[in-house]
Structures are given as structure tokens and as C-alpha cells.
Amino acid sequence: MDHRPQAWGRPRDDVYGAYDASYLNNSGPRTVTQSPVVTGTSVIAIKYKDGVVMAADNLASYGSLARFTDVKRLRTFLDTTVIGFGGDVSDMQFLDRHLKELATDESYEVEPTLDDEDDEESSSSKPGHLNAANLFKYLQKLMYQRRNSFDPLWNQILVAGLDSDSKPFLASVDLRGTSFTSPSLATGFGAALAQPIMRKYAGTEEDAAKLTREQAVEVVKECMKVLFYRDARSLDRYSIAVVNKDGIELKEDEQLEKQSWAFAERIKGYGTQTV
Amino acid sequence: MFRNNYDNDSVTFSPQGRIFQVEYAAEAVKQGSVVVGIASKTHAVLVAIKRNAEELSSYQKKLFPIDEHVGIAIAGLTSDARVLSNFMKQQCLGHRLTYSRNMPIRSLVDMIGSKAQINTQHYGKRPYGVGLLVAGVDDSGPHLFEFQPSGMTEEMIAFAIGARSQMARTYLERNLDKFKTSTREELIEHGLRALKESLVQDRELTVENTSVGVVGYVKETKKTEPFQVFDGHEVQRYLELVADDKKEGGPQAATVEDESTAMDVDA
Amino acid sequence: MTSIGTGYDLSNSIFSPDGRNFQVEYAVKAVENGGTSIGIRCKDGVVLAVEKIVTSKLLKPGANKRIATVDRHLGVVYSGMLPDGRHFVDRARDEARSWRDNFKTPITTSDLASRMGNYLQAHTLYQSVRPFGITAIVGGFDAQEELPVDGQVGSGPSCGAGGKNPDKKYGGPFLYMIEPSGLYWGYYGAATGKGRQAAKAELEKLDLTGEGITLEEAVKEAARIIYVAHDDSKDKEFELEMSWISGRDGPTKGLHQEVPKALREEAERLAKKSLDDSDDEEEEKKEGDKMEE
């Protein structure tokens, strides 16, 4: 038996043969992330007249294994912005820490002392602080810079909040730095399964501006249900956030309600069933 | 050669805890011609007296735009000011590119403050020989800051630095309560009146020797009125605002006190 | 002064024959001319206060802050050369950030004091730099409950190995003062700057070690002490700036924040009142003294 520390915990060479060091990839080019490891699935979001509603389930998968079931994929920034992460969970954690540093730097900025006499409009978007649009611009630069150094952060990100004109803001950026905005957005499977539903209610900015908060929440819940029905890497526990000028309301342990699997019987064409 | 043993460099404290090199650098600011800045609830203005080296030469620049929303007025070594100005331009541009917003004025001023402080603590460096007034608007409205060679930065309601600036400051103190609610034009007028106080006898504000810079915040549209410098004939209409005690006779050829504006201040 | 003319005081890091570094002592002189800063540590938090001498009427009132936040739970106030103080704060923020990068958890007050003490001490070692012309007071509230690791996304095991121990208490309020030499001590009440002697005398009268006073009482005492320490005859006007830090269940929820305006004004009112009262007493006394002379 080899008692040297460097051999602790290793399979015995005399039984299993020496470790195949070629797996360590000591030669050849340096490689970075080639694929995500522990992943989160869809994030969906839709604008309504005063703000944005966003949701994502609480699952982190390791391949097809439902590995962690209490993972919070909606993060907040300065009580003004919600950020939803799809894709690699460890990269999400990196970004979360990075955003926390950014928020700390922001808090160092002295709060402007408002004179008593001035009745400044009491909007909660703090003057002088980064709003959702500013933060999104930053993330977009960061993601594109990382892809250009061939070391991408393997995520699709949705950013929701208010812009400089206090209008609802929603935009997305992915691991390639591609970014766009729309009245409703979804990452991953959601782009195929949830977007068509959300577009029925908020096809244009004008339509979105007619939605009430309650309607938007209903649409998002409906989409989460469809995603749970049809996305094998999803969960029926999820987080949902509403962001508007009053701040953020984030619920992190919601249960999908009124599920009905009756439709499953009608699905035909694959699996073990015989037609 | 030296006044005492403690003023050779900026890393030596005097027995009283003073750093003479930094105090001497502050003297360089007083060699520069006077600049005045005032901020109201909606605007921040900078006004300056420009000198010319000789009658046939052009006039120096005293006001520099930094970014859409910030400008500076300088007193002291122009070349040192250009270093700071370049740095501030880069910071503002970088900030605008990454966050697509106006850089907050205080962060900007803090950065040059930190930069200047380093020069007062390391051997082989010298303090900047220039003082600045920084005027700008950001999300929290208009601001005016003073920057000193020591790295000291403070937000002011109004201020004046440079040669004979005490007179201007006295004027500003007397009218302190009016600035907050002043309009754009009133603010410029106050600035020019403060400037006038600092003039030596027989000297006038002319279109040649006066610069005016304005930056503002339009509350209705939440947009900035970009920092703009007015020189030459453009300042005529502002000069008319303060021409009440105008003397008769043609525009005076603005020969300026023959104080040097060159780099030789600390030689 | 014995130091002058010997040549041993002309550059930093040079020992005099009797083992002194005069440049550090001169840096202390710079501190002794600055506006008074104090810190009070009480049972449920820390209060920091500073006397800001109004050097010009043209300064924008209330706009120039002297107490800085480091991370979210630490406060720094300093007396002496203000640009050096800004440098100190920048460095402290860098230390707090690098601590978080390394350990994924907020830096404790004692660790920050240690790091900054080292930094100031390093500035006494070389001829190429000068010591800091400030004395800084660092206050903080280290979280008493177990904090999630930075970037944590789940709650982890609820029992067994790695499970939580909800009853265990950590942290609490802390106060340190760091001098130009790099020397630092922990304090119940700390004072530096021009009025430090008077302030120390007042701090010693407070019960900070025994039963203790509440955070709100400490705010009022801090205001009073700054008013007592202020020298009316030499300096005209001053602005009082105060900040406080409580635990998560206190008024600041574990964050370092400026004392709310209403409370500060109330504290200032009481401070002025107590000063007027004691002035009356003193006048009576003085009259008695004069008779004796």
C-alpha cells in the first residue's frame, strides 16, 4: 500500500492500473470552458404597463440529472434591477459576486442630499445610481469581451428594471455578447415554448403597455407551467419577480399550481407507446 | 537656495506637520489668471479672464470641455491642467461607453483628487501646479467642485481661484443666497461681476480676454444642455449684461499684467 | 524642539540616536491640527462623528462628506490631511474587496484594522514615501448570524454535516483607531484631532464597558462631545457629520449609514442645550475663581 500523501484517495495502481495522465491534457493548447456543466434552464420575462415580470425555475441540472432543486436564478441589483440567469450555474455565481462588487462600488457614491424645500418627485429610482439600462450595457460589454478572449461566461441573461426615462426596460445578452430587447423575452427552451404564448399578450410595446401587473403575472405563470410540462430539465418550483418604480418584489419558492397532465395521454409519436 | 530644510520635496513633513512643497504648488495656482464658477439648481457656469503673452499673441485657453456634461476652468500650470483634462476625458468617455450615461461628477473629481494625492506622498514626484473648477451636471443635477494641488476636492456653491480671486470670492459670498434660484443668464452675469471685482485698475472685460462656459440640466426633458464655451464675439451679449458702468472709448486693447503663464513657475 | 537641526528629522524611516522617527512624529502634528473625530462603541452598535470646520461660506452645506463607508458594514472617519484620508479610504475599500474575492465573505473590522495598520506602517519604512498625515477611526459591525457565502444560490443542507447552527452568535460591534505610525488599538471610545483631549475626557465619563449605553444614546453623546470639543474662540463655524452601524435587527440593519437627519438635529439640539447649561455653571464658577485671583 502506498502511504504517501499524494496517493491518498487514489485507486490502487496494482489493482486498477496507473492513472491515464493524458486525461489531464498537459500538452496542447490551453483550454477554457468548452461547455457548461451545471446548468439552469429557461428564464422568461414580460413587460407590463408599469414594469416587468420575470420568472425562472429553481433547478440546476447536471446533464440530465436534477442535481440541485433550490437554486435561485433570479438575482437583484441595488433594489432596482432583476437579472435572470440561464446556462452555467458557476458562471452565474461568478457574475453574481461581480455584480455585488459593482453594487458596493455604487453604494460608495454619496447619496445626493436633497434640500428640504425642494419637493423632488419621490421616485424610487435613485438619482446617480446605475439603472437597469446602465447595468445591461455593462453586462453586454462584459459578455462580449469575454467571448473575444475565448473564455465566455456560459450564460443567457435577462435584465429587467426601468430605464433613464423610468420606462420598463427588458433586454437579453448571451455568451456570445449578442443582445436584443423586446416586450417579452425568454432564454433556452423558453424561446421556443414560452415566447409564442407571451407574444399573444405583448406582441408589441403598445400591447405590453396595456397589460396590468396581474395579467402579466398570470401569463408568466401559465408559461412556467407549459415549460414544466414540456421541458425535461425543468422543475415545478420556481422564482418570480416583479420590478417597477416601487422596487422589486421577489418570491423565490413558488409552486406551480393547478397542474393537469391529462394532455400527456394524447401525446403520440415517440417513446415506448405503440400507436 | 531653500527657505528651510523641509521644503525640498513632497515627502518631508515640517516640524509643524506641514508639507511645504504642496503649499508652494498652491502658490502656482495664484499665479494663474482668475476663474469663477457658480452653480444653481439648473445650471453651472464657469467664467475666466484670459491673458496673452504679448500684445500680438493669442490669448491662453482657460476653459476646457471634458465631456458632454462636464467642463473645467484652470488656474496655474496649463500643461499640468492638460494632463488632468486628458485623464478626465478618458474617464468620462470610458464611463459613457460602458454604462451609457453621464459619469457622476463627484466620482470624476474624486479620481483626480486621488491621482493628485499620490504626487504628494512619493519621492520623485511633484504636486500638480494647477487648481481646477469643475462644473457639470449628472443625474443628481448641476455641481461645482474645486480641486487643489494637494488633492483636496470640495463641492462649492460658487468659487473663484487664481490671481486676486479673493475679491471675486467676496462678491460671491455677498450674493450667495441668490445663486440657487438664478436663471442661466443671471448666473453668467453674477460670474462676470465677480470676475470684474478681481480686475486690476483700468482693466475691462473684453471679448478678447473673457471666456464663458455653461452646462445645464433641463428638468422637463431630463436632458443635459451640453457644456459649451463662448469666446470672442460670442461673449459680447454676456458682456453687455454687465456693461452698466462701461467707460466710453473704443474697445481697450487688452494688454494683460505681464505675469508669466509659462511652465517656469516652479523653476 | 530637540529634533530640529540635528538632521535626523529630514527624511522618513531614519532613526535618531535615541530611537525616534521624527517624520512620523511630525505627521502626528498634522493630525493634531485637524477637526475632531470620535468613535463610540456601545452594546448594539458603533457611532462615528466628526467636526467639519467650515473654511469658506462658499462650500455647499452638507455636500462634502467626511465619513466614508467601506464594504457595507464598516465606517471610516479621520482627522488630519484630508487627501491622505481619501487615500486611506480608497485603500481600505481595495482591501475589503480583495478580502471578498479571496474568502467570499465580508472582511471583519479587526482584519481591516490590521490590514490598514500594516499599510500605514509600511509608509514609515522607506525614504521614498512619507507617513500618512491622518489618524483614522474605523468602526464596524461584524455580522452576528451566519452569512451566506458570496454567490451562494441554494440553502445547502438543513441538518447534518454542513448544517446550520442557528443559535451560534458571531461578530458584534467593533471600533479601532489607527495612527500615522501604523499603531492601532481597539477602543470603547476613540478621539483624535484638535479637540481630542476634551473629547477623551468626555468619553471616559460614559459607561461604555459595563452596562453600556444604547446606540441612540451614543448618537446624542457623540454630538454633545463634538460640541464640547469644538473651540469657539479659534474656529468660527462647523458642521457635524455622524454615522452609525447597528446589527441586522437594529436601525441600520447591519449597514454603515449616515445618522438620519431628524435624529442628528435632535442630538444637536440637546448638545447645544447641555452646552448652554454648563456655560452658565462655569460662568458662576469663574466668577468665584476671579475673586480668588
mmCIF file of C-alpha atoms in Angstrom, chain C residues 12 16 29 77 81 83 85 97 111 130 154 166-167 205 220 226 230 234 239 256 259 265 275:
data_model
loop_
_atom_site.group_PDB
_atom_site.id
_atom_site.type_symbol
_atom_site.label_atom_id
_atom_site.label_comp_id
_atom_site.label_asym_id
_atom_site.label_seq_id
_atom_site.Cartn_x
_atom_site.Cartn_y
_atom_site.Cartn_z
ATOM 1 C CA ASN C 12 11.374 59.374 6.745
ATOM 2 C CA SER C 16 17.576 59.429 15.616
ATOM 3 C CA LYS C 29 1.344 67.113 14.261
ATOM 4 C CA VAL C 77 -13.564 58.788 9.817
ATOM 5 C CA MET C 81 -4.752 65.844 5.912
ATOM 6 C CA PRO C 83 -6.492 63.964 0.780
ATOM 7 C CA GLY C 85 -7.761 60.356 4.362
ATOM 8 C CA ARG C 97 -12.802 43.931 -1.992
ATOM 9 C CA ASP C 111 -8.992 42.334 9.917
ATOM 10 C CA ARG C 130 6.040 59.961 3.697
ATOM 11 C CA GLY C 154 -29.086 27.488 -2.632
ATOM 12 C CA PRO C 166 -28.887 28.942 14.267
ATOM 13 C CA ASP C 167 -28.110 29.630 17.930
ATOM 14 C CA LYS C 205 -17.253 59.696 31.668
ATOM 15 C CA LYS C 220 -26.595 62.001 21.323
ATOM 16 C CA ILE C 226 -18.124 67.170 19.314
ATOM 17 C CA HIS C 230 -15.172 72.488 19.436
ATOM 18 C CA LYS C 234 -10.391 79.755 17.361
ATOM 19 C CA GLU C 239 -20.772 71.188 10.525
ATOM 20 C CA HIS C 256 -22.975 51.671 7.876
ATOM 21 C CA VAL C 259 -27.449 59.175 11.015
ATOM 22 C CA GLU C 265 -30.856 67.528 14.549
ATOM 23 C CA LEU C 275 -23.524 73.278 26.474
#
